[in-house]
XYZ file of C-alpha atoms in Angstrom:
730
model
C 70.044 -110.857 228.153
C 72.474 -111.990 230.819
C 71.431 -113.332 234.122
C 73.077 -110.425 235.890
C 71.168 -107.946 233.760
C 67.852 -109.650 234.538
C 68.479 -109.750 238.283
C 69.342 -105.950 238.464
C 66.593 -103.723 239.513
C 65.541 -100.079 239.162
C 62.666 -97.956 240.378
C 59.677 -97.917 237.954
C 57.555 -94.873 237.400
C 54.220 -94.883 235.602
C 52.033 -91.699 235.286
C 48.922 -91.157 233.493
C 48.288 -87.384 232.990
C 44.688 -86.622 232.515
C 41.981 -83.826 232.755
C 40.531 -83.203 236.186
C 39.387 -86.478 237.798
C 36.165 -86.849 239.705
C 37.128 -85.745 243.245
C 34.988 -88.205 245.281
C 36.581 -91.138 243.446
C 40.283 -89.972 243.274
C 41.541 -91.715 246.360
C 40.271 -95.127 245.332
C 41.437 -94.544 241.679
C 44.914 -93.834 242.738
C 45.061 -96.867 245.070
C 43.598 -99.122 242.489
C 45.887 -97.938 239.720
C 49.140 -98.405 241.865
C 48.108 -101.730 243.365
C 46.908 -103.047 239.929
C 50.346 -102.367 238.504
C 52.273 -103.811 241.433
C 50.167 -107.027 241.639
C 50.492 -107.840 237.920
C 54.303 -107.113 238.008
C 54.594 -109.396 240.909
C 52.641 -112.224 239.217
C 54.993 -111.944 236.189
C 58.113 -112.249 238.467
C 59.288 -108.796 237.722
C 59.611 -107.518 241.355
C 62.026 -108.314 244.036
C 61.780 -109.240 247.703
C 62.347 -105.649 248.715
C 59.918 -104.003 246.275
C 57.921 -101.071 247.693
C 55.080 -99.200 246.257
C 54.096 -95.565 246.489
C 50.942 -94.254 244.819
C 50.250 -90.752 243.680
C 46.923 -89.143 242.849
C 46.267 -85.463 242.289
C 43.348 -83.824 240.303
C 45.167 -84.407 237.060
C 47.323 -87.552 237.378
C 47.367 -91.079 238.616
C 50.893 -92.430 239.127
C 52.679 -95.264 240.764
C 56.478 -95.420 241.826
C 57.553 -99.033 242.398
C 61.146 -99.830 243.757
C 63.053 -103.042 242.973
C 61.700 -103.748 239.464
C 63.647 -106.104 237.393
C 64.788 -105.765 233.782
C 63.324 -109.165 233.158
C 61.853 -112.099 235.007
C 63.517 -115.438 235.344
C 62.667 -118.286 233.143
C 59.764 -120.217 234.936
C 59.004 -123.919 234.891
C 55.494 -125.146 235.215
C 53.768 -128.660 234.991
C 50.651 -129.147 232.900
C 48.821 -132.456 233.882
C 47.579 -134.409 230.865
C 46.184 -137.913 231.690
C 47.122 -141.352 233.097
C 49.908 -143.006 231.512
C 47.872 -146.137 230.959
C 45.476 -143.880 228.753
C 48.317 -141.955 226.947
C 50.412 -144.812 225.927
C 49.478 -148.166 224.470
C 51.002 -151.499 225.538
C 54.182 -151.017 223.593
C 54.790 -147.484 224.688
C 53.342 -145.626 221.601
C 51.260 -142.445 222.005
C 47.554 -143.071 221.868
C 45.224 -140.792 219.744
C 43.882 -139.190 222.908
C 47.449 -138.162 223.947
C 48.281 -136.914 220.535
C 45.104 -134.783 220.485
C 45.973 -133.311 223.873
C 49.503 -132.579 222.919
C 48.448 -130.862 219.882
C 46.043 -128.593 221.927
C 48.900 -127.684 224.238
C 51.180 -126.883 221.299
C 53.548 -129.610 221.876
C 56.441 -130.087 219.287
C 58.848 -132.981 219.470
C 62.388 -132.035 220.257
C 61.339 -128.452 221.510
C 63.672 -127.585 224.339
C 61.276 -125.798 226.437
C 58.574 -128.571 226.363
C 59.241 -132.083 227.735
C 56.808 -135.014 228.221
C 57.277 -136.478 231.662
C 55.497 -138.918 233.909
C 54.970 -138.743 237.716
C 53.073 -140.756 240.363
C 49.821 -139.321 241.836
C 47.920 -141.330 244.526
C 49.477 -144.470 243.269
C 48.716 -143.769 239.496
C 51.437 -142.962 236.972
C 50.251 -139.616 235.216
C 51.657 -138.082 232.032
C 52.401 -134.324 232.121
C 54.150 -131.607 230.152
C 57.082 -129.671 231.866
C 56.959 -126.293 230.139
C 59.700 -123.686 230.557
C 58.554 -120.180 229.940
C 60.910 -117.620 228.456
C 61.906 -114.603 230.681
C 59.432 -111.652 230.511
C 61.187 -108.403 229.651
C 60.043 -105.302 231.492
C 58.559 -103.799 228.353
C 56.310 -106.675 227.753
C 55.445 -107.145 231.466
C 54.626 -103.416 231.920
C 52.501 -103.275 228.840
C 50.507 -106.188 230.240
C 50.322 -104.774 233.766
C 49.169 -101.358 232.563
C 46.331 -102.857 230.401
C 45.122 -104.818 233.439
C 45.439 -101.805 235.941
C 43.421 -99.639 233.561
C 40.873 -102.228 232.905
C 40.214 -102.809 236.619
C 39.980 -99.194 237.771
C 36.810 -98.460 239.705
C 35.643 -95.762 237.350
C 32.341 -94.275 238.436
C 31.364 -93.147 234.937
C 33.289 -93.758 231.781
C 33.785 -91.016 229.084
C 34.311 -91.739 225.419
C 36.437 -89.099 223.622
C 38.245 -88.692 220.293
C 42.006 -89.009 220.084
C 44.008 -85.876 219.185
C 44.497 -85.261 215.403
C 47.693 -86.614 214.166
C 47.649 -89.822 216.250
C 49.494 -92.346 214.226
C 48.469 -95.409 215.948
C 46.557 -97.649 213.573
C 43.024 -98.566 214.547
C 42.669 -95.918 217.151
C 39.860 -93.392 216.669
C 38.272 -93.057 220.141
C 39.094 -93.904 223.800
C 36.970 -94.679 226.755
C 38.348 -93.601 230.071
C 37.422 -91.816 233.204
C 38.698 -88.490 231.724
C 40.662 -87.692 228.487
C 44.185 -88.651 228.997
C 47.076 -86.493 227.527
C 50.268 -87.856 228.705
C 51.937 -91.155 229.805
C 55.226 -91.599 231.628
C 56.970 -94.984 231.870
C 60.471 -94.825 233.307
C 62.568 -97.803 234.502
C 65.304 -95.848 236.199
C 66.307 -93.250 233.651
C 65.267 -95.321 230.756
C 61.847 -94.764 228.906
C 59.904 -98.139 228.658
C 58.347 -97.913 225.200
C 54.762 -98.888 225.985
C 51.485 -97.313 224.914
C 48.011 -96.932 226.420
C 44.926 -94.869 225.741
C 46.369 -93.857 222.375
C 49.434 -92.385 224.023
C 53.169 -93.491 223.705
C 55.218 -93.403 226.826
C 57.852 -90.643 227.385
C 59.390 -88.755 230.374
C 57.322 -85.509 230.175
C 54.464 -84.258 232.417
C 52.929 -80.986 233.455
C 52.687 -79.223 236.802
C 50.201 -76.866 238.299
C 47.991 -74.984 235.816
C 48.883 -71.482 237.210
C 51.944 -71.749 239.514
C 54.259 -74.305 237.975
C 57.831 -72.953 237.427
C 57.819 -74.403 233.915
C 55.184 -75.389 231.537
C 56.429 -78.979 230.919
C 58.627 -81.056 233.275
C 61.070 -83.731 232.151
C 61.603 -86.495 234.782
C 65.213 -87.630 234.486
C 64.904 -90.544 236.761
C 62.010 -92.614 238.292
C 63.187 -91.685 241.847
C 62.910 -87.877 241.007
C 59.200 -87.777 240.359
C 57.693 -86.341 243.481
C 60.518 -83.917 244.083
C 60.518 -82.503 240.540
C 56.831 -82.033 240.659
C 56.985 -80.287 244.002
C 59.833 -78.069 243.065
C 59.227 -77.276 239.403
C 55.509 -78.054 239.048
C 54.029 -76.632 242.298
C 52.256 -79.962 242.776
C 52.179 -82.235 245.922
C 51.573 -85.546 243.932
C 50.959 -87.705 246.903
C 47.245 -87.757 248.158
C 48.320 -88.621 251.530
C 50.839 -85.908 251.861
C 48.569 -83.330 250.396
C 45.849 -84.396 252.833
C 48.304 -84.045 255.735
C 49.291 -80.690 254.537
C 45.612 -79.429 254.443
C 45.070 -80.749 257.945
C 48.110 -79.004 259.248
C 47.146 -75.657 257.581
C 43.587 -75.895 258.867
C 44.680 -76.456 262.532
C 47.158 -73.623 262.215
C 44.544 -71.219 260.784
C 42.062 -72.050 263.460
C 44.777 -71.547 266.200
C 45.691 -68.187 264.676
C 41.896 -66.931 264.934
C 41.999 -67.746 268.687
C 39.107 -68.002 271.061
C 39.471 -71.867 271.140
C 37.794 -72.315 267.688
C 38.139 -75.729 266.136
C 37.685 -77.239 262.647
C 34.631 -79.459 262.366
C 36.087 -82.918 261.557
C 34.729 -84.284 258.360
C 36.870 -87.012 256.728
C 34.779 -87.213 253.479
C 35.086 -83.428 252.968
C 38.763 -83.419 253.596
C 39.265 -86.251 250.971
C 37.230 -84.334 248.520
C 38.957 -81.049 249.032
C 42.336 -82.968 248.754
C 41.177 -84.240 245.384
C 40.406 -80.791 244.053
C 43.669 -79.025 244.708
C 47.258 -79.715 243.656
C 48.972 -77.431 246.071
C 46.702 -76.292 248.954
C 46.624 -72.877 250.574
C 44.231 -72.300 253.490
C 42.664 -68.897 253.928
C 40.456 -67.538 256.674
C 37.062 -65.934 255.681
C 34.021 -64.898 257.456
C 30.302 -64.167 257.088
C 27.738 -61.731 258.634
C 26.970 -62.759 262.268
C 23.231 -62.125 261.578
C 23.079 -65.590 259.920
C 23.972 -67.287 263.142
C 20.319 -66.975 264.202
C 19.658 -69.839 261.743
C 20.195 -73.435 263.039
C 23.878 -74.117 262.765
C 23.326 -77.499 261.061
C 21.784 -75.566 258.139
C 24.677 -73.157 257.851
C 27.336 -75.937 258.234
C 25.710 -78.147 255.620
C 25.428 -75.440 252.983
C 28.865 -74.378 253.506
C 30.394 -77.933 253.350
C 28.055 -79.455 250.622
C 27.847 -76.481 248.164
C 31.181 -74.592 248.785
C 33.449 -77.172 250.255
C 34.408 -74.726 253.073
C 35.485 -75.924 256.555
C 33.162 -74.352 259.325
C 34.633 -73.550 262.737
C 33.080 -74.166 266.164
C 33.809 -71.987 269.077
C 34.893 -73.268 272.565
C 31.193 -73.860 273.446
C 30.553 -75.913 270.405
C 28.615 -73.172 268.611
C 29.126 -72.169 265.030
C 31.654 -69.398 264.499
C 31.118 -66.667 261.886
C 34.749 -67.660 260.612
C 35.279 -70.430 258.193
C 38.284 -71.705 256.285
C 38.746 -72.077 252.470
C 41.229 -74.371 250.730
C 42.481 -72.618 247.641
C 44.459 -74.162 244.830
C 46.380 -70.940 244.306
C 48.572 -68.813 246.545
C 48.611 -65.188 245.305
C 50.719 -62.604 247.071
C 47.518 -60.566 247.746
C 44.791 -62.948 249.106
C 42.153 -60.388 249.504
C 40.514 -60.966 246.136
C 40.213 -64.693 246.788
C 38.954 -64.141 250.272
C 36.414 -61.440 249.265
C 35.151 -63.437 246.364
C 34.421 -66.346 248.525
C 32.691 -64.335 251.270
C 30.334 -62.774 248.541
C 29.552 -66.251 247.180
C 28.769 -67.714 250.579
C 26.251 -64.944 251.501
C 23.436 -65.623 249.209
C 23.607 -69.353 250.263
C 23.244 -68.450 253.911
C 20.447 -65.995 253.058
C 18.644 -68.782 251.353
C 18.963 -70.908 254.404
C 17.634 -68.060 256.654
C 14.740 -67.598 254.255
C 13.786 -71.249 254.333
C 13.960 -71.260 258.055
C 11.793 -68.141 258.389
C 9.098 -69.522 256.007
C 9.028 -72.897 257.373
C 8.209 -71.564 260.960
C 5.132 -69.807 259.611
C 3.338 -73.280 259.653
C 3.155 -75.693 262.489
C 4.184 -79.310 262.142
C 0.660 -80.402 262.952
C -0.717 -78.382 260.130
C 1.495 -80.366 257.734
C 0.234 -83.772 258.789
C -2.534 -83.699 256.112
C 0.094 -83.149 253.401
C 1.776 -86.495 254.123
C -1.139 -88.251 252.309
C 0.183 -86.611 249.010
C 3.719 -88.081 249.548
C 4.336 -91.522 248.166
C 6.421 -93.739 250.453
C 6.378 -96.769 248.242
C 4.194 -97.730 245.335
C 3.283 -101.114 247.140
C 3.128 -99.736 250.702
C 1.221 -96.513 250.177
C 1.776 -93.006 251.250
C 3.822 -91.392 254.111
C 0.451 -90.755 255.934
C -0.263 -94.515 255.904
C 3.276 -95.230 257.101
C 2.864 -92.582 259.797
C -0.208 -94.507 261.206
C 1.661 -97.724 261.146
C 4.691 -96.235 263.113
C 2.358 -94.682 265.597
C 0.688 -98.066 266.269
C 4.028 -99.916 266.681
C 5.601 -97.044 268.796
C 2.655 -96.976 271.234
C 2.963 -100.740 271.800
C 6.661 -100.308 272.441
C 6.130 -97.492 274.804
C 3.768 -99.662 276.742
C 6.421 -102.380 277.011
C 9.418 -100.362 278.128
C 7.562 -98.274 280.760
C 5.059 -100.406 282.638
C 4.024 -99.878 286.200
C 3.999 -102.785 288.667
C 0.300 -103.447 287.766
C 1.278 -103.551 284.133
C -0.467 -100.140 283.397
C 1.751 -98.152 280.973
C 2.561 -94.596 281.604
C -0.023 -92.504 279.885
C 2.302 -89.596 279.463
C 5.009 -91.689 277.737
C 2.469 -93.330 275.431
C 0.941 -89.775 274.588
C 4.322 -88.292 273.895
C 5.455 -91.346 271.746
C 2.313 -91.165 269.727
C 2.555 -87.450 269.157
C 6.250 -87.644 268.132
C 5.524 -90.637 265.797
C 2.691 -88.694 264.209
C 4.844 -85.525 263.521
C 8.281 -87.172 262.839
C 7.906 -87.105 259.004
C 6.209 -83.701 258.693
C 9.432 -81.938 258.142
C 9.766 -83.630 254.792
C 7.313 -81.071 253.639
C 9.298 -77.998 254.655
C 11.430 -75.867 252.299
C 14.634 -76.519 254.376
C 14.475 -80.294 254.061
C 13.381 -79.903 250.559
C 16.731 -78.160 249.801
C 18.790 -80.194 252.231
C 17.308 -83.709 252.680
C 20.207 -84.424 254.990
C 18.460 -82.326 257.680
C 15.343 -84.325 257.964
C 14.561 -85.092 261.636
C 17.016 -82.270 262.712
C 14.718 -79.479 261.358
C 11.732 -81.363 262.768
C 13.266 -80.877 266.193
C 13.795 -77.195 265.706
C 10.259 -76.658 264.444
C 8.704 -78.646 267.308
C 10.456 -76.491 269.769
C 9.146 -73.410 267.924
C 5.627 -74.842 268.087
C 5.997 -75.206 271.905
C 5.909 -78.970 271.975
C 7.470 -80.816 274.986
C 11.221 -81.120 274.783
C 10.916 -85.032 274.908
C 8.776 -84.821 271.787
C 11.183 -82.412 269.976
C 14.207 -84.730 270.814
C 12.336 -87.734 269.591
C 11.524 -86.113 266.231
C 15.078 -85.007 265.978
C 16.528 -88.514 266.930
C 14.090 -90.909 265.324
C 16.519 -91.553 262.392
C 19.327 -92.472 264.772
C 21.585 -94.324 264.511
C 22.028 -93.074 261.019
C 25.427 -94.832 260.463
C 27.919 -97.173 262.239
C 29.020 -95.660 265.474
C 26.365 -93.025 265.438
C 24.809 -91.995 268.820
C 21.487 -93.606 269.834
C 18.221 -91.766 270.451
C 18.545 -89.764 273.737
C 15.441 -90.570 275.692
C 12.721 -93.296 276.009
C 10.204 -91.486 273.720
C 12.879 -91.184 271.009
C 13.825 -94.931 271.437
C 10.362 -95.974 270.954
C 9.797 -93.980 267.808
C 13.128 -94.864 266.338
C 12.562 -98.521 266.955
C 9.059 -98.286 265.470
C 10.338 -96.413 262.345
C 13.060 -98.935 261.649
C 10.662 -101.949 262.335
C 8.166 -100.621 260.030
C 10.615 -100.296 257.288
C 12.034 -103.660 257.763
C 8.691 -105.419 257.991
C 7.249 -103.617 255.015
C 10.206 -104.296 252.686
C 10.543 -108.023 253.904
C 6.713 -108.272 253.342
C 6.990 -107.293 249.732
C 10.190 -109.381 249.190
C 12.215 -106.246 248.658
C 15.371 -107.542 250.264
C 19.042 -106.548 250.040
C 21.127 -108.418 247.435
C 24.892 -108.537 247.288
C 26.188 -104.935 247.782
C 22.803 -103.545 246.758
C 20.642 -102.237 249.584
C 18.609 -99.229 248.395
C 16.518 -98.952 251.402
C 19.380 -99.371 253.833
C 17.763 -102.441 255.592
C 21.092 -103.582 256.822
C 21.659 -100.285 258.554
C 18.041 -100.300 259.998
C 18.617 -103.927 261.330
C 21.778 -102.907 263.025
C 20.073 -99.921 264.398
C 17.392 -102.102 266.063
C 19.972 -104.554 267.396
C 22.006 -101.627 268.951
C 19.034 -99.906 270.489
C 17.760 -103.217 272.069
C 21.235 -104.117 273.352
C 22.838 -100.796 274.333
C 19.639 -99.248 275.708
C 18.996 -102.366 277.748
C 15.362 -102.611 276.546
C 13.333 -105.633 277.906
C 11.854 -106.409 274.561
C 11.725 -109.762 272.760
C 12.397 -109.674 268.989
C 9.623 -111.976 267.787
C 6.803 -110.127 269.470
C 8.295 -106.898 268.143
C 8.240 -108.287 264.566
C 4.711 -109.554 265.052
C 3.488 -106.096 266.327
C 5.138 -104.526 263.255
C 3.172 -107.049 260.915
C -0.068 -106.356 262.751
C 0.227 -102.637 261.974
C -0.012 -103.331 258.171
C -3.426 -103.429 256.692
C -4.665 -106.966 255.614
C -3.465 -107.858 252.155
C -0.913 -105.013 251.960
C 1.972 -107.427 252.536
C 2.316 -109.986 249.867
C 4.321 -112.559 251.944
C 2.761 -114.718 254.713
C 3.391 -113.564 258.244
C 5.320 -116.622 259.283
C 7.786 -116.073 256.328
C 8.227 -112.457 257.221
C 8.827 -113.403 260.873
C 11.309 -116.127 260.076
C 13.391 -114.180 257.483
C 13.490 -110.882 259.413
C 14.313 -112.408 262.703
C 17.283 -114.260 261.005
C 18.306 -111.090 259.264
C 18.283 -109.210 262.593
C 20.179 -112.099 264.218
C 22.845 -112.132 261.550
C 23.417 -108.350 261.955
C 23.598 -108.959 265.805
C 26.303 -111.477 265.370
C 28.309 -109.040 263.188
C 27.835 -106.364 265.823
C 29.252 -108.520 268.657
C 32.041 -109.694 266.360
C 32.988 -106.034 265.755
C 32.952 -105.458 269.625
C 35.782 -108.145 269.773
C 33.788 -111.041 271.235
C 34.915 -114.543 270.065
C 32.475 -116.199 267.680
C 32.002 -119.303 269.725
C 31.196 -117.124 272.773
C 28.526 -115.330 270.747
C 27.014 -118.551 269.523
C 27.013 -119.980 273.072
C 25.231 -116.964 274.404
C 22.650 -116.857 271.583
C 21.917 -120.495 272.110
C 21.181 -120.291 275.869
C 17.630 -121.613 276.513
C 16.969 -118.942 279.119
C 17.797 -116.023 276.824
C 14.732 -113.733 276.466
C 16.167 -110.412 275.759
C 19.070 -109.434 273.531
C 19.936 -106.633 276.028
C 21.008 -109.614 278.345
C 23.714 -110.855 275.852
C 26.695 -108.454 276.767
C 26.445 -109.614 280.351
C 26.501 -113.148 279.268
C 29.411 -112.575 276.938
C 31.372 -110.864 279.866
C 30.824 -113.814 281.982
C 31.868 -116.282 279.172
C 35.122 -114.324 278.709
C 35.930 -114.770 282.405
C 34.957 -118.413 282.300
C 37.063 -119.136 279.257
C 40.101 -118.074 281.338
C 39.466 -120.769 283.959
C 41.421 -123.923 283.856
C 38.306 -125.972 284.358
C 36.580 -124.345 281.148
C 37.714 -126.759 278.415
C 36.803 -129.978 280.372
C 33.386 -128.619 281.438
C 32.670 -127.524 277.855
C 33.569 -130.922 276.517
C 31.544 -132.573 279.286
C 28.532 -130.505 278.522
C 28.588 -131.427 274.885
C 28.924 -135.022 275.830
C 25.909 -134.678 278.213
C 23.887 -133.043 275.456
C 24.591 -135.880 273.037
C 23.681 -138.447 275.632
C 20.309 -136.846 276.455
C 19.662 -136.133 272.869
C 19.995 -139.858 272.060
C 17.765 -140.639 275.045
C 15.237 -137.985 273.911
C 15.394 -136.310 277.221
C 17.269 -133.182 276.186
C 14.059 -131.091 275.896
C 11.962 -132.887 278.313
C 11.436 -132.116 281.928
C 9.572 -135.378 282.831
C 12.664 -137.153 283.997
C 14.202 -134.628 286.356
C 13.415 -136.579 289.704
C 16.605 -138.176 290.993
C 16.163 -141.201 293.289
C 19.217 -141.177 295.606
C 18.725 -144.846 296.383
C 19.578 -145.807 292.766
C 22.834 -143.884 292.797
C 25.004 -147.009 293.097
C 28.556 -145.902 292.056
C 30.586 -143.638 294.229
C 31.328 -141.238 291.413
C 27.673 -140.608 290.776
C 27.052 -140.195 294.501
C 29.841 -137.706 294.686
C 28.569 -135.841 291.636
C 25.087 -135.727 293.133
C 26.413 -134.364 296.489
C 28.574 -131.675 294.643
C 25.420 -130.668 292.620
C 23.366 -130.235 295.763
C 25.897 -127.684 296.901
C 26.839 -125.876 293.616
C 23.560 -125.841 291.670
C 21.359 -123.847 294.257
C 24.107 -121.304 294.545
C 24.713 -121.102 290.830
C 21.044 -120.778 290.114
C 20.576 -118.051 292.784
C 23.588 -116.140 291.212
C 22.101 -116.517 287.857
C 18.625 -115.151 289.178
C 20.489 -112.201 290.642
C 22.049 -111.439 287.231
C 25.530 -112.273 288.319
C 26.470 -114.509 285.532
C 30.049 -114.476 286.047
C 29.727 -115.892 289.574
C 27.201 -118.448 288.437
C 29.693 -119.919 285.865
C 32.614 -119.784 288.349
C 30.494 -121.743 290.837
C 29.726 -124.364 288.145
C 33.401 -124.573 287.476
C 33.858 -126.416 290.852
C 32.025 -129.403 289.263
C 34.808 -130.260 286.965
C 36.429 -132.926 289.150
C 33.209 -134.866 290.011
C 31.914 -134.662 286.452
C 35.211 -136.064 285.077
C 35.071 -138.863 287.589
C 31.502 -139.641 286.688
C 32.318 -140.119 283.095
C 35.523 -142.112 283.996
C 33.765 -144.457 286.383
C 30.142 -144.581 285.530
C 28.356 -146.344 282.617
C 25.284 -144.203 281.912
C 23.498 -146.699 279.728
C 23.220 -149.247 282.476
C 21.308 -152.463 281.711
C 18.840 -151.740 284.585
C 16.268 -149.295 283.104
C 15.546 -147.642 286.586
C 19.363 -147.073 287.146
C 19.862 -145.823 283.526
C 16.887 -143.412 283.754
C 18.168 -142.156 287.127
C 21.529 -141.318 285.753
C 19.924 -139.639 282.788
C 17.873 -137.475 285.204
C 21.017 -136.584 287.049
C 22.715 -135.395 283.958
C 19.507 -133.540 282.818
C 19.486 -131.478 286.002
C 23.205 -130.749 285.590
C 22.758 -129.884 281.854
C 19.975 -127.383 282.603
C 21.947 -125.473 285.234
C 25.157 -125.485 283.200
C 23.497 -124.094 280.161
C 21.427 -121.109 281.795
C 24.020 -118.534 280.995
C 25.189 -119.983 277.756
C 25.308 -123.204 275.878
C 28.689 -124.345 277.137
C 28.907 -127.095 274.596
C 29.461 -124.495 271.841
C 32.839 -123.640 273.679
C 34.141 -127.208 273.160
C 36.877 -127.664 270.684
């Protein structure tokens, strides 16, 4: 093949035509298939600098269109290191046995043009190596290899094994394992078929369109560039997942606008992705249900419509559920009434079931269900939900006493009583018919039933919110009662699981401990709760009966506090704070409550912008090292400064500057104005620099040396109140 032919490029098209793919996995399958092909072709040198990728995924196909794909790669040269020349050749230049053995292993043949024995210098040692020239890889060979890799690496949720169609002439093939049975393979390089095979199929240029609405049963793709257009025009298929998703979104919004009254579609990205994976050419239709069902909590109706029927519920201008809903159909008949009527008939019994569950559940109070928790196993090592409820009550009451204390340290009896009541009833909705049918509604239904029982609104909100935050970005519990119960609930889970050694591993976290830990961190920080993490963990450990936890309390405390701290670091990184600022704030000796960290981080951000910041951070680090060597860093016994022993001008000037700056900075710190405190300390840069330039700290005179160390110790304490500034040093 000529060089010109090898460097010429065409668009490559590969399509696997299969039976209906799992909808929740389709988007990832499509992206993985296309990216797998591209990366493999790139590694083989078959792509060009302007290559672009477009992935396609519909219910019955995975495809990739890659521009700028070459007919063959260039010949490639590579070096295989062998051994030092002194080992490979003897004194007269003959090959040693060790070299001969290695050359045989590498397939070396004397005189072969694409293999040469060479030497080179590496760190002063002459080494022997093979210079290998690989032959160009033609597109057929390269694509066959790439397709095999792409298929092997697909994130298939569950593999199917199926028999090949009768008449398959490929030797050795009898059955295939893949996500769904495959019936067609397209491989086009420009207009040419690339003769590859996969899954018992041989490549051609033929595919199929929509099951019912295609203009023709089979579609021949003349050129790789024509794929999407031919499928859309002749096959009634929008092959691109992203384009199909955008089209559904557009039609949903248009349909809602046509209904009027300010109705809006409930945003649900997961549902939108799933529906996109169920249709090849979407058509949105407007349906409705009997308004009598609106007496049922709207969360129940919304969930049953989305989870069971894949409908898109609508909310009115006041945020209340509308009796209209939207259906995304895979067909577009001239008369839509049959499709609309059929779906309206199907949804009615679903909504009737929800209303029945709601009516039946309200016949029993939440309090009457408490005894039933003793029959529900929470964990085989940690007992029943009843035992867990008692632990949560104990932890929640302690938290309530800490977050709402009167000046004489007497907790509000009302708050503690409401927190205890909410914690006692929080899990009782697990025994209701509605939550039994829709586990996603736990907590939410408890709030509705609490209001029906006439319980205080604060208690109802706490029962409803005690699972929050349920996911990243979710809202926090709305009141102090809910905060106390939610914190207690998550802490009980964390302490219990850590106490029996049931920790997350890799991507496995069956009890969502990472989510629980992040929830604890967020509540402490964002709700500005004056709670210390170690006492909280201790209170959680104390709530468990002796002997129930298999690990020592000290080990649980250490591991869980570190786990929470790691999630906290990630939380602040996600907020956009610099890693060194986070570490500096966490290392502050005065840090008591995590709720204080955002204010410290905000102050550090301003401080980092000051011209004096780098020099002060470096000086702080130097001071810390000096004090550490002198074993004074953690001691307060050498803080007395004798002004009579300040001999050098630079140390006298530093002391004088400290007399002015430190009281002001300390007062600003005490008032919570961390930014002003750090800005005041910035004025010490010049005298600190002069001190280290002109003064020898480790003077021969012991009294002078200790006095200088005391001066630095006082300075170090004030500088590190807001944060450990040494962590900011480069």
